[in-house]
XYZ file of C-alpha atoms in Angstrom:
756
model
C -52.879 55.528 4.099
C -55.288 58.385 4.590
C -53.836 60.936 6.910
C -57.037 60.999 9.007
C -56.448 57.313 9.909
C -52.710 57.398 10.461
C -51.429 56.959 13.991
C -49.019 59.657 15.095
C -46.626 59.832 18.004
C -47.404 63.499 18.730
C -50.469 65.667 18.143
C -49.707 69.388 18.192
C -52.785 71.538 18.838
C -52.759 75.184 17.754
C -55.805 77.441 18.438
C -55.849 80.277 15.890
C -57.745 83.559 15.898
C -56.912 86.638 13.792
C -53.119 86.370 13.771
C -52.593 86.673 10.026
C -49.790 89.191 10.459
C -47.525 86.714 12.283
C -49.052 83.251 11.739
C -46.665 82.360 8.929
C -43.713 82.456 11.373
C -45.447 79.977 13.662
C -46.383 77.664 10.792
C -42.851 77.784 9.400
C -41.482 76.766 12.791
C -43.789 73.728 12.661
C -42.759 72.685 9.162
C -39.085 72.987 10.175
C -39.393 70.458 13.005
C -36.824 67.671 12.832
C -39.356 65.245 14.359
C -41.709 64.112 11.584
C -44.100 61.554 13.099
C -46.469 64.317 14.147
C -49.864 65.709 13.218
C -50.674 69.414 13.402
C -54.251 70.260 14.337
C -55.030 73.872 13.439
C -58.254 75.032 15.088
C -59.659 78.179 13.474
C -61.620 79.936 16.207
C -63.759 82.018 13.837
C -60.978 84.188 12.381
C -62.090 87.154 10.261
C -58.675 88.020 8.774
C -56.417 86.088 6.400
C -55.534 83.422 8.981
C -57.780 80.723 7.377
C -56.148 81.269 3.972
C -52.680 80.877 5.500
C -53.808 77.705 7.253
C -55.187 76.199 4.034
C -52.005 77.014 2.156
C -49.943 75.403 4.925
C -52.120 72.264 4.834
C -51.595 71.915 1.067
C -47.843 71.785 1.595
C -47.960 69.206 4.414
C -49.540 65.749 4.527
C -50.007 65.739 8.285
C -52.099 68.862 8.891
C -55.782 69.017 9.781
C -57.878 72.168 9.945
C -60.909 72.377 12.217
C -63.201 75.413 12.025
C -65.609 76.732 14.640
C -67.379 79.953 15.540
C -65.456 82.168 17.932
C -65.596 80.531 21.375
C -62.167 81.285 22.794
C -58.914 79.329 23.158
C -60.344 76.841 25.677
C -62.988 75.601 23.244
C -60.440 75.535 20.421
C -57.998 73.419 22.441
C -60.843 71.086 23.444
C -61.759 70.526 19.786
C -58.140 69.718 19.158
C -58.044 67.224 22.044
C -61.220 65.527 20.777
C -59.616 64.978 17.376
C -56.044 64.220 18.430
C -54.681 60.803 17.473
C -51.175 61.075 18.878
C -49.736 59.187 21.833
C -48.501 62.524 23.151
C -50.048 66.001 23.149
C -48.298 69.335 22.683
C -49.939 72.778 22.742
C -48.633 75.727 20.753
C -50.106 79.237 20.708
C -50.543 80.766 17.276
C -48.171 83.685 17.839
C -45.291 81.674 19.303
C -42.429 79.680 17.781
C -40.961 76.221 18.264
C -37.186 75.902 17.757
C -36.492 73.264 15.057
C -35.591 70.406 17.415
C -38.227 71.086 20.104
C -40.518 68.134 19.460
C -37.600 65.752 18.972
C -36.024 66.802 22.279
C -39.317 66.500 24.186
C -40.238 63.166 22.590
C -36.827 61.560 23.128
C -36.944 62.560 26.783
C -40.485 61.194 27.197
C -39.488 57.845 25.705
C -36.147 57.590 27.516
C -37.618 58.193 30.982
C -41.175 56.924 30.325
C -42.568 60.324 31.302
C -46.175 61.341 31.753
C -45.099 64.954 31.373
C -41.956 66.605 30.023
C -41.294 70.309 30.570
C -38.643 72.329 28.764
C -36.982 75.717 29.029
C -38.623 78.756 27.434
C -37.623 82.190 26.286
C -39.487 85.340 25.374
C -38.708 87.170 22.159
C -39.596 90.272 20.193
C -38.329 91.737 16.947
C -34.992 92.618 18.547
C -33.932 89.922 20.991
C -34.596 86.751 22.967
C -34.336 86.407 26.745
C -35.005 83.891 29.492
C -38.181 84.436 31.508
C -37.249 86.101 34.808
C -39.590 84.089 37.036
C -38.288 80.843 35.503
C -34.680 81.804 36.221
C -35.552 83.101 39.694
C -37.268 79.857 40.690
C -34.705 77.644 38.927
C -37.311 76.055 36.666
C -34.738 75.067 34.047
C -32.858 72.702 36.329
C -33.044 69.334 34.583
C -34.058 66.058 36.207
C -36.959 64.030 37.582
C -39.534 66.048 39.502
C -42.832 65.774 41.349
C -45.159 68.628 42.160
C -44.970 67.780 45.886
C -41.195 68.201 45.977
C -40.981 70.848 43.245
C -43.846 73.342 43.713
C -41.754 75.873 41.759
C -43.304 74.189 38.702
C -46.382 76.335 39.391
C -44.411 79.235 37.916
C -44.801 77.462 34.571
C -48.560 76.942 34.723
C -49.294 77.578 31.031
C -49.967 74.606 28.705
C -47.086 75.258 26.282
C -43.416 74.166 26.382
C -44.611 70.754 27.574
C -45.280 67.288 26.179
C -48.150 65.347 27.780
C -48.785 61.628 27.568
C -52.257 61.338 25.999
C -53.546 59.186 28.862
C -52.722 61.972 31.340
C -55.324 64.202 29.679
C -58.031 61.568 29.064
C -61.412 63.041 29.962
C -59.848 66.410 30.877
C -60.949 69.581 29.110
C -60.286 73.294 29.340
C -63.195 75.146 31.044
C -64.907 76.966 28.166
C -66.820 79.354 30.417
C -63.552 81.066 31.365
C -61.954 83.645 29.105
C -58.884 84.175 31.301
C -56.857 81.613 33.232
C -58.665 78.824 31.390
C -55.449 76.874 30.862
C -54.414 76.589 34.507
C -56.886 73.879 35.628
C -55.653 71.486 32.923
C -51.973 72.072 33.684
C -52.662 71.809 37.428
C -54.401 68.462 36.841
C -51.386 67.290 34.835
C -48.917 68.319 37.533
C -50.923 66.659 40.306
C -51.550 63.391 38.454
C -48.315 62.883 36.534
C -46.351 60.049 38.124
C -43.187 60.908 36.247
C -42.300 64.517 35.386
C -38.970 65.341 33.780
C -37.531 68.802 33.094
C -34.955 69.455 30.375
C -32.896 72.643 30.314
C -32.879 72.989 26.521
C -35.036 75.770 25.057
C -38.083 74.199 23.398
C -40.437 77.177 23.194
C -40.315 80.880 22.310
C -43.087 83.136 23.643
C -43.710 86.193 21.502
C -43.999 89.564 23.232
C -46.456 91.388 20.989
C -45.478 94.857 19.769
C -47.157 97.688 17.918
C -50.952 97.932 17.859
C -51.649 94.420 19.147
C -53.261 94.662 22.581
C -51.049 93.279 25.310
C -52.347 91.389 28.338
C -51.586 94.486 30.441
C -53.766 96.628 28.166
C -56.535 94.022 28.282
C -56.399 93.876 32.077
C -56.712 97.655 32.295
C -59.681 97.605 29.914
C -61.550 94.631 31.412
C -60.407 94.252 35.036
C -63.766 93.013 36.372
C -64.255 90.452 33.618
C -60.741 89.174 34.183
C -61.007 89.127 37.993
C -64.327 87.275 37.807
C -62.820 84.706 35.458
C -59.766 84.274 37.690
C -61.808 83.761 40.860
C -63.973 81.182 39.085
C -60.781 79.548 37.851
C -59.492 79.402 41.439
C -62.754 77.714 42.459
C -62.207 75.058 39.784
C -58.623 74.476 40.916
C -59.833 73.996 44.502
C -62.009 71.133 43.259
C -59.004 69.642 41.475
C -56.919 69.875 44.648
C -59.705 68.181 46.640
C -59.506 65.121 44.340
C -55.732 64.806 44.697
C -54.889 62.369 47.478
C -51.597 63.995 48.444
C -52.894 67.563 48.593
C -51.373 69.467 51.501
C -52.031 72.988 52.715
C -48.419 73.769 51.830
C -48.786 72.619 48.209
C -52.073 74.444 47.777
C -50.602 77.623 49.266
C -47.707 77.515 46.786
C -50.136 77.519 43.883
C -52.280 80.292 45.417
C -49.144 82.310 46.141
C -48.325 82.328 42.446
C -51.879 83.143 41.273
C -52.437 85.928 43.812
C -49.077 87.593 43.204
C -49.359 87.583 39.423
C -52.842 87.219 37.907
C -55.122 88.397 40.741
C -53.017 91.400 41.711
C -52.769 92.476 38.061
C -56.566 92.503 37.812
C -56.960 94.407 41.115
C -54.369 96.945 40.024
C -56.214 97.311 36.727
C -59.413 98.122 38.634
C -57.607 100.774 40.694
C -56.107 102.395 37.614
C -59.537 102.888 36.030
C -60.347 105.385 38.832
C -63.948 104.284 38.301
C -65.757 103.830 41.635
C -68.260 101.273 40.278
C -65.450 99.077 38.922
C -63.504 99.387 42.177
C -66.602 98.513 44.222
C -67.175 95.391 42.147
C -63.547 94.341 42.518
C -63.520 94.811 46.310
C -66.847 92.945 46.686
C -65.619 90.011 44.600
C -62.382 89.754 46.572
C -64.245 89.984 49.871
C -66.607 87.141 48.918
C -63.631 84.969 48.015
C -61.646 85.905 51.131
C -64.573 85.142 53.467
C -64.583 81.528 52.258
C -60.819 81.054 52.475
C -59.815 78.236 54.821
C -58.069 79.379 58.022
C -55.170 76.948 57.610
C -54.601 78.201 54.078
C -54.743 81.821 55.276
C -51.937 81.075 57.728
C -49.722 79.629 54.980
C -50.615 82.468 52.612
C -49.976 85.188 55.170
C -46.868 86.687 53.492
C -48.623 86.772 50.122
C -51.865 88.209 51.527
C -49.842 90.885 53.320
C -47.940 91.706 50.148
C -50.973 91.893 47.851
C -53.758 93.283 50.045
C -51.764 95.414 52.470
C -48.394 96.464 51.060
C -49.307 96.819 47.374
C -52.897 97.944 47.860
C -51.971 100.474 50.553
C -49.305 102.031 48.338
C -51.976 102.566 45.678
C -54.762 103.536 48.077
C -54.671 107.100 46.780
C -56.333 105.713 43.628
C -59.359 104.456 45.592
C -62.433 106.583 44.908
C -64.423 107.859 47.890
C -67.583 106.123 46.632
C -65.747 102.782 46.836
C -64.452 103.237 50.397
C -67.265 101.205 52.006
C -66.426 98.157 49.926
C -62.699 98.675 50.490
C -63.210 98.874 54.277
C -65.355 95.720 54.187
C -62.590 93.847 52.368
C -59.930 95.073 54.796
C -62.167 94.272 57.763
C -62.543 90.686 56.556
C -58.783 90.442 56.185
C -58.181 91.849 59.693
C -60.412 89.166 61.232
C -58.303 86.452 59.619
C -54.828 87.810 60.425
C -52.629 87.124 63.446
C -50.610 90.343 63.881
C -47.943 88.496 65.877
C -46.800 86.794 62.668
C -46.125 89.878 60.536
C -43.503 92.625 60.385
C -43.764 96.097 61.929
C -44.263 97.938 58.630
C -47.222 95.758 57.751
C -48.627 96.123 61.285
C -48.457 99.894 60.837
C -50.425 99.564 57.607
C -52.986 97.333 59.340
C -53.397 99.860 62.148
C -53.949 102.716 59.709
C -56.571 100.596 57.929
C -58.215 99.675 61.239
C -58.310 103.356 62.213
C -59.797 104.262 58.829
C -62.539 101.658 59.238
C -63.454 102.954 62.689
C -63.507 106.604 61.579
C -65.050 105.833 58.163
C -62.294 107.959 56.587
C -59.668 107.160 53.977
C -57.374 109.908 55.280
C -55.051 107.595 57.216
C -54.732 105.187 54.295
C -54.173 108.067 51.856
C -51.448 109.385 54.175
C -49.658 106.029 54.166
C -49.990 105.854 50.392
C -48.486 109.320 49.962
C -45.721 108.516 52.444
C -44.865 105.430 50.422
C -44.633 107.531 47.285
C -42.489 110.157 49.007
C -40.157 107.592 50.533
C -39.711 106.104 47.092
C -38.266 109.358 45.808
C -36.294 110.565 48.856
C -32.596 109.800 48.467
C -31.339 107.953 51.538
C -28.430 106.369 49.749
C -25.877 106.594 52.548
C -28.176 105.168 55.183
C -29.315 102.445 52.820
C -25.766 101.463 51.882
C -24.771 101.390 55.551
C -27.676 99.094 56.416
C -27.088 96.819 53.444
C -23.308 96.583 53.435
C -22.357 97.081 57.069
C -25.261 95.281 58.729
C -27.027 92.855 56.365
C -23.899 91.738 54.500
C -21.707 91.654 57.622
C -24.207 89.609 59.643
C -24.804 87.241 56.720
C -21.056 86.850 56.329
C -20.772 85.578 59.897
C -23.275 82.781 59.279
C -22.144 79.353 57.987
C -21.509 79.181 54.241
C -24.480 78.034 52.151
C -23.767 75.657 49.269
C -25.040 78.297 46.876
C -23.733 80.107 43.820
C -24.659 83.711 43.114
C -24.515 84.872 39.490
C -24.710 88.665 39.442
C -24.546 91.252 36.673
C -25.566 94.838 36.025
C -25.009 94.466 32.282
C -28.249 92.865 31.197
C -31.805 92.009 32.145
C -31.207 88.497 30.804
C -28.570 85.921 31.653
C -25.860 85.771 28.996
C -22.155 85.249 28.296
C -19.957 83.625 30.944
C -22.664 83.647 33.604
C -25.127 81.842 31.338
C -22.511 79.191 30.536
C -21.852 78.697 34.258
C -25.588 78.580 35.035
C -26.189 75.849 32.451
C -23.216 73.781 33.623
C -24.157 73.966 37.302
C -27.854 73.193 36.824
C -26.978 70.246 34.576
C -24.014 68.644 36.342
C -23.918 69.924 39.938
C -27.373 69.102 41.366
C -26.161 69.533 44.961
C -25.559 73.247 44.433
C -28.246 75.911 44.352
C -28.042 78.931 42.065
C -29.280 82.472 42.767
C -29.361 84.898 39.837
C -29.365 88.696 40.161
C -29.779 90.566 36.869
C -29.901 94.247 35.984
C -32.921 95.645 37.813
C -34.209 98.550 39.894
C -34.667 96.854 43.272
C -36.697 97.979 46.246
C -35.143 97.873 49.704
C -36.501 94.427 50.563
C -35.073 93.005 47.350
C -31.711 94.614 48.125
C -31.719 93.049 51.586
C -32.270 89.672 49.940
C -29.429 90.324 47.465
C -26.909 91.221 50.192
C -28.072 88.338 52.355
C -27.516 85.851 49.513
C -24.132 87.353 48.645
C -23.125 87.298 52.305
C -24.138 83.661 52.811
C -23.083 82.137 49.493
C -19.868 80.207 49.046
C -19.355 81.250 45.427
C -20.175 84.602 43.792
C -19.574 85.057 40.058
C -19.704 88.466 38.343
C -18.821 89.522 34.783
C -18.002 93.247 35.013
C -17.937 96.136 37.465
C -20.513 95.315 40.155
C -21.156 98.324 42.397
C -23.167 96.360 44.943
C -19.892 94.795 46.119
C -17.740 97.920 46.179
C -15.758 98.213 49.393
C -16.703 94.766 50.701
C -14.433 91.932 51.799
C -15.107 88.297 51.008
C -15.562 85.735 53.754
C -12.421 83.578 54.043
C -14.521 80.562 53.022
C -16.142 82.282 50.034
C -14.967 82.968 46.492
C -15.811 86.115 44.552
C -14.884 85.265 40.972
C -14.520 87.925 38.269
C -15.260 86.291 34.889
C -14.898 89.577 32.937
C -17.040 90.131 29.857
C -14.126 90.718 27.434
C -11.614 88.087 26.324
C -7.852 88.282 25.856
C -6.041 91.540 26.562
C -6.711 94.249 23.986
C -7.999 97.630 25.172
C -6.613 98.925 28.446
C -9.067 98.999 31.353
C -9.172 99.360 35.113
C -5.895 100.441 36.704
C -4.156 100.053 33.322
C -6.223 102.903 31.869
C -5.779 105.473 34.661
C -3.695 107.843 32.523
C -6.094 107.848 29.577
C -8.919 110.238 28.716
C -11.880 107.938 29.407
C -10.649 106.564 32.753
C -11.897 106.384 36.323
C -9.992 107.550 39.410
C -7.550 105.365 41.334
C -9.831 105.325 44.397
C -12.794 104.249 42.281
C -10.886 101.365 40.681
C -9.554 100.255 44.067
C -13.047 100.175 45.524
C -14.363 98.352 42.447
C -11.805 95.520 42.234
C -10.289 94.890 45.663
C -12.743 92.174 46.737
C -12.002 89.566 44.014
C -10.577 86.266 45.232
C -10.199 84.796 41.738
C -10.083 86.227 38.204
C -10.687 84.098 35.107
C -8.539 84.783 32.033
C -8.211 83.149 28.626
C -4.509 82.248 28.717
C -1.380 82.293 30.916
C -0.044 84.878 28.469
C -2.422 87.569 29.780
C -1.904 87.042 33.523
C 0.376 90.077 33.740
C -2.130 92.372 31.991
C -5.072 91.325 34.168
C -2.980 91.529 37.310
C -2.212 95.133 36.387
C -5.781 95.979 35.337
C -7.277 94.755 38.612
C -4.261 95.581 40.812
C -4.389 91.948 41.922
C -1.738 89.401 42.897
C -0.939 87.067 40.035
C -1.812 84.046 42.180
C -5.457 85.167 42.004
C -5.474 84.886 38.198
C -6.808 81.561 36.851
C -5.817 81.003 33.180
C -8.357 78.265 32.452
C -10.217 79.981 29.629
C -13.483 81.787 28.972
C -16.669 79.763 29.696
C -18.766 81.441 27.010
C -16.424 80.189 24.254
C -17.306 76.520 24.818
C -19.899 76.390 22.071
C -17.369 77.609 19.475
C -15.751 74.194 19.878
C -19.066 72.346 19.493
C -19.666 71.214 15.910
C -23.326 70.418 16.604
C -23.943 73.852 18.132
C -22.349 75.644 15.198
C -24.269 73.529 12.683
C -27.590 74.083 14.447
C -26.952 77.819 14.858
C -26.174 78.189 11.148
C -29.194 76.119 10.098
C -31.554 78.133 12.288
C -30.124 81.408 11.003
C -30.556 80.423 7.361
C -34.091 79.209 8.009
C -34.845 82.640 9.426
C -33.024 84.449 6.604
C -33.200 82.071 3.593
C -32.295 84.934 1.219
C -28.812 85.025 2.800
C -27.997 81.338 2.385
C -26.052 81.767 -0.870
C -24.356 84.997 0.179
C -20.902 85.466 1.666
C -21.708 87.213 4.918
C -19.448 89.897 6.355
C -19.943 90.714 10.030
C -19.241 94.364 10.884
C -18.966 94.644 14.684
C -17.593 98.062 15.718
C -17.150 99.031 19.351
C -18.538 102.202 20.945
C -16.803 105.575 21.135
C -16.593 108.160 23.926
C -18.129 108.388 27.383
C -21.369 106.832 28.618
C -23.546 109.512 27.006
C -21.634 109.628 23.711
C -21.617 105.868 23.193
C -25.427 105.805 22.943
C -25.097 106.814 19.285
C -22.780 105.364 16.638
C -21.734 107.347 13.576
C -21.374 104.957 10.671
C -18.221 105.884 8.750
C -18.746 103.458 5.879
C -19.358 105.125 2.508
C -22.390 103.071 1.523
C -22.616 104.516 -1.980
C -19.005 103.534 -2.656
C -19.572 100.035 -1.275
C -22.718 99.586 -3.346
C -20.784 100.416 -6.507
C -17.512 98.567 -5.823
C -18.188 95.653 -3.449
C -18.606 92.296 -5.197
C -22.271 91.236 -5.354
C -21.636 87.939 -3.574
C -21.202 89.775 -0.250
C -23.789 90.995 2.269
C -22.712 93.015 5.320
C -24.345 92.280 8.694
C -24.043 95.242 11.066
C -23.884 94.374 14.777
C -23.664 97.471 16.984
C -22.255 97.355 20.521
C -24.952 96.792 23.224
C -24.108 100.226 24.691
C -25.288 101.846 21.450
C -29.013 102.504 21.729
C -29.798 104.500 18.573
C -30.311 102.671 15.288
C -28.846 103.824 11.972
C -31.759 104.936 9.811
C -30.087 105.831 6.504
C -29.209 102.195 5.655
C -32.687 101.131 4.573
C -32.246 101.871 0.863
C -29.125 99.666 0.575
C -29.797 95.960 0.034
C -26.225 94.778 0.647
C -26.108 95.838 4.318
C -28.513 94.741 7.065
C -28.782 95.882 10.678
C -28.485 92.686 12.722
C -27.929 94.370 16.088
C -30.891 92.420 17.491
C -29.279 89.057 16.704
C -26.895 87.063 18.913
C -23.340 88.051 17.991
C -22.161 84.475 18.556
C -24.501 83.244 15.827
C -23.405 86.062 13.514
C -19.776 85.078 14.042
C -20.585 81.486 13.149
C -22.464 82.270 9.903
C -20.116 84.991 8.656
C -17.283 84.484 6.173
C -15.143 87.272 7.606
C -15.407 89.985 10.251
C -14.732 93.703 10.155
C -14.130 95.343 13.513
C -11.983 98.091 14.993
C -11.028 97.897 18.684
C -13.502 95.309 19.943
C -12.405 92.347 22.064
C -14.701 90.184 19.939
C -11.550 89.421 17.910
C -10.513 86.834 20.499
C -13.696 84.778 20.137
C -13.666 85.177 16.360
C -10.080 83.959 16.126
C -11.235 80.594 17.497
C -13.124 80.119 14.215
C -9.917 80.735 12.223
C -11.672 83.150 9.866
C -10.365 86.405 8.313
C -10.544 89.662 10.306
C -10.226 93.173 8.840
C -9.597 96.155 11.123
C -11.454 99.296 9.994
C -9.503 101.758 12.188
C -10.419 105.128 10.664
C -9.870 106.971 13.989
C -6.945 105.017 15.439
C -4.925 107.981 16.733
C -7.918 109.501 18.514
C -8.908 106.172 20.040
C -5.355 105.634 21.299
C -5.678 108.776 23.410
C -9.085 107.654 24.690
C -8.282 104.101 25.832
C -4.924 102.721 24.671
C -3.927 99.089 24.054
C -1.854 96.452 25.785
C 0.159 95.848 22.608
C 1.206 97.795 19.527
C -1.991 97.865 17.519
C -0.573 98.100 14.004
C 1.929 95.266 14.315
C -0.100 92.829 16.417
C -3.714 92.765 15.192
C -4.312 89.499 13.264
C -5.474 91.063 10.017
C -5.098 93.968 7.571
C -5.933 97.534 8.668
C -8.111 99.838 6.536
C -8.337 103.591 7.167
C -11.209 104.348 4.736
C -13.974 102.647 2.760
C -11.937 102.356 -0.435
C -9.135 100.484 1.341
C -11.658 98.277 3.099
C -13.462 97.382 -0.140
C -10.190 96.560 -1.870
C -9.127 94.189 0.916
C -12.479 92.374 0.796
C -12.512 91.985 -2.993
C -8.882 90.795 -3.127
C -9.826 88.042 -0.667
C -6.237 87.299 0.359
C -5.836 86.759 4.083
C -3.103 85.369 6.315
C -5.092 82.845 8.349
C -1.915 81.559 9.971
C -1.635 84.933 11.696
C -5.189 84.504 13.005
C -4.323 81.008 14.223
C -1.153 82.214 15.967
C -3.117 85.040 17.600
C -5.692 82.551 18.898
C -3.068 80.122 20.158
C -1.421 82.905 22.147
C -4.501 84.527 23.686
C -6.810 81.496 23.922
C -4.025 79.045 24.704
C -5.048 75.477 25.452
C -8.798 76.079 25.137
C -10.467 73.204 23.300
C -13.938 73.471 24.792
C -15.200 72.269 28.200
C -13.777 75.450 29.761
C -16.781 75.879 32.037
C -16.287 72.408 33.487
C -12.576 73.034 34.095
C -13.296 76.331 35.805
C -15.979 74.928 38.102
C -13.968 71.812 38.947
C -11.042 74.040 39.933
C -13.143 76.353 42.085
C -15.371 73.721 43.701
C -12.537 71.346 44.642
C -11.079 73.983 46.937
C -14.217 73.940 49.049
């Protein structure tokens, strides 16, 4: 059968324009899809680089690829051409610089068929050359929570308003096209139509899409906004006009639903364009921006203004006032006109005192035709930002906000809080996935590593004060000195497994230790502490100066996937697809820990003699270096050696799965690795010095589950001999990870939830 006549289940539409440097990664992710009843429609939007050649080569290798060429008209026109030619029962959009995980289409399709969905949405991540991470706004608004949804009951879906990471039933998009006269925001009307008209929406919490964060010389959206703020603002306001027409045709449209969409667009896209206009410091651009906003605001419905009041205050008063010093004098007339229009629509009784103060300064400025008052407020905002009022702030947050919140009835909410990372990972990620999947009656609030303003800190302490369950994974200074409500649980999940290096109160006598008072303040508020085995209760009780009845030896949530055969198989397959040259190699993971204090650990001095290894290590081996997250500097002198690769940007769990053996020193990663029952070598070239720095809970030399090497020659000899006592590894695991056979997260949550 000719491929042009074949009926497909899914049509994947990919608009392509001048992405030759990265297109091959996207195309490879398509060819690696496990779902095969699919056609790929590649729409060349007038590319002038090598993109067309890559597309043709891809089409030669696949029997289900069509290429459509057009002059450059933008992504909207390209997607429309794809829709016109699509033959599939379902439609999926992919951008040409992004990646689909291998099972994405299969997961989306199976869900669509199982639940007879008009629209399926999946979880997404961002990625760059170094790492992957969940999208903050998606985590914040709990977009990944799986289950049936409608836009009326789940307006948080507006925070995923792009066309990708979704599977649409073809009938849902019949007669619907992307507005080709828009160059920015052109995708939102189509997705809005889909949300409003889909009778059955289902969200899955599996990652089905990876958004690339462009690096290097490729212009980012931020750069584009700063270069073309008026063009972008004009396009966005015209896009909003189109979406208003779409809302008017939707029978169930409410002011509330409409305000939720506008809240998202104003806070993200519109404010970015306005800020871009301010940053140009060009009076003509600023005048145009203020005039355009004023024209739009004048037409805004009064009922919608009332619902949008917090967002309008935030964007036009709080944010704009703080940046008012950027407003050029020649643009003040237009700025005053915009603010005057806003003042006529606002009821001051409904807003806070700070915002009222800003309104009054604006009102005074309008009457006096002077920007002085607004400039003063802008400068005051900048000064306040840099004045240290730490004691007052901590008093307000901990003694007032937290205390008052603690008095209120307990909310059926979990807080997951960490200062370790800007993305959810480890134990907290495992708990997040389990709760969102299997405990739909419980809400989750996530607080990641971030510089927060005072309002955001108030929200954090309010949530912590009200929530019934708070989970942390390390030191968490926001809780220092606090006491838990008698009906709340503050659970320390600790980022390290087993009991290896001394920490907390156990390390007080060592060189790199904190004071007793500091440790007391840091650990006294825990109500429960998770550990990997009953055999380490004593050590954790000592480390946290906690009663042993607070220690729960149910295991480590993040280790669950090490017991999942399907996860390990998929992780290995994905890794080898990404690095096919390593498939026939025996991979050695080298995962050293950091050395020294906070400043010293930023840099790691590689003590491996690479020349010696190159000459004496058997050719079947390749070493994968994974530096500790605390180490920021890369090791530059490795580039000329083909047998060792810096994999610090990769997930250490995946590296553990694909490796044949691991080399480490004093890292607690040995506990997770022992689950895999693989060889471990300890490269302890500075053991005596490290003993004085941290110390161990057991005698290092007699208890580590593998041979110890003091130099590169010894290390190489151990590897080449390939004789390891795996029974010792197994015994080590059985002692420190006792009883864990997967499903740890479920056991932990069942134990904690049943008490409340």
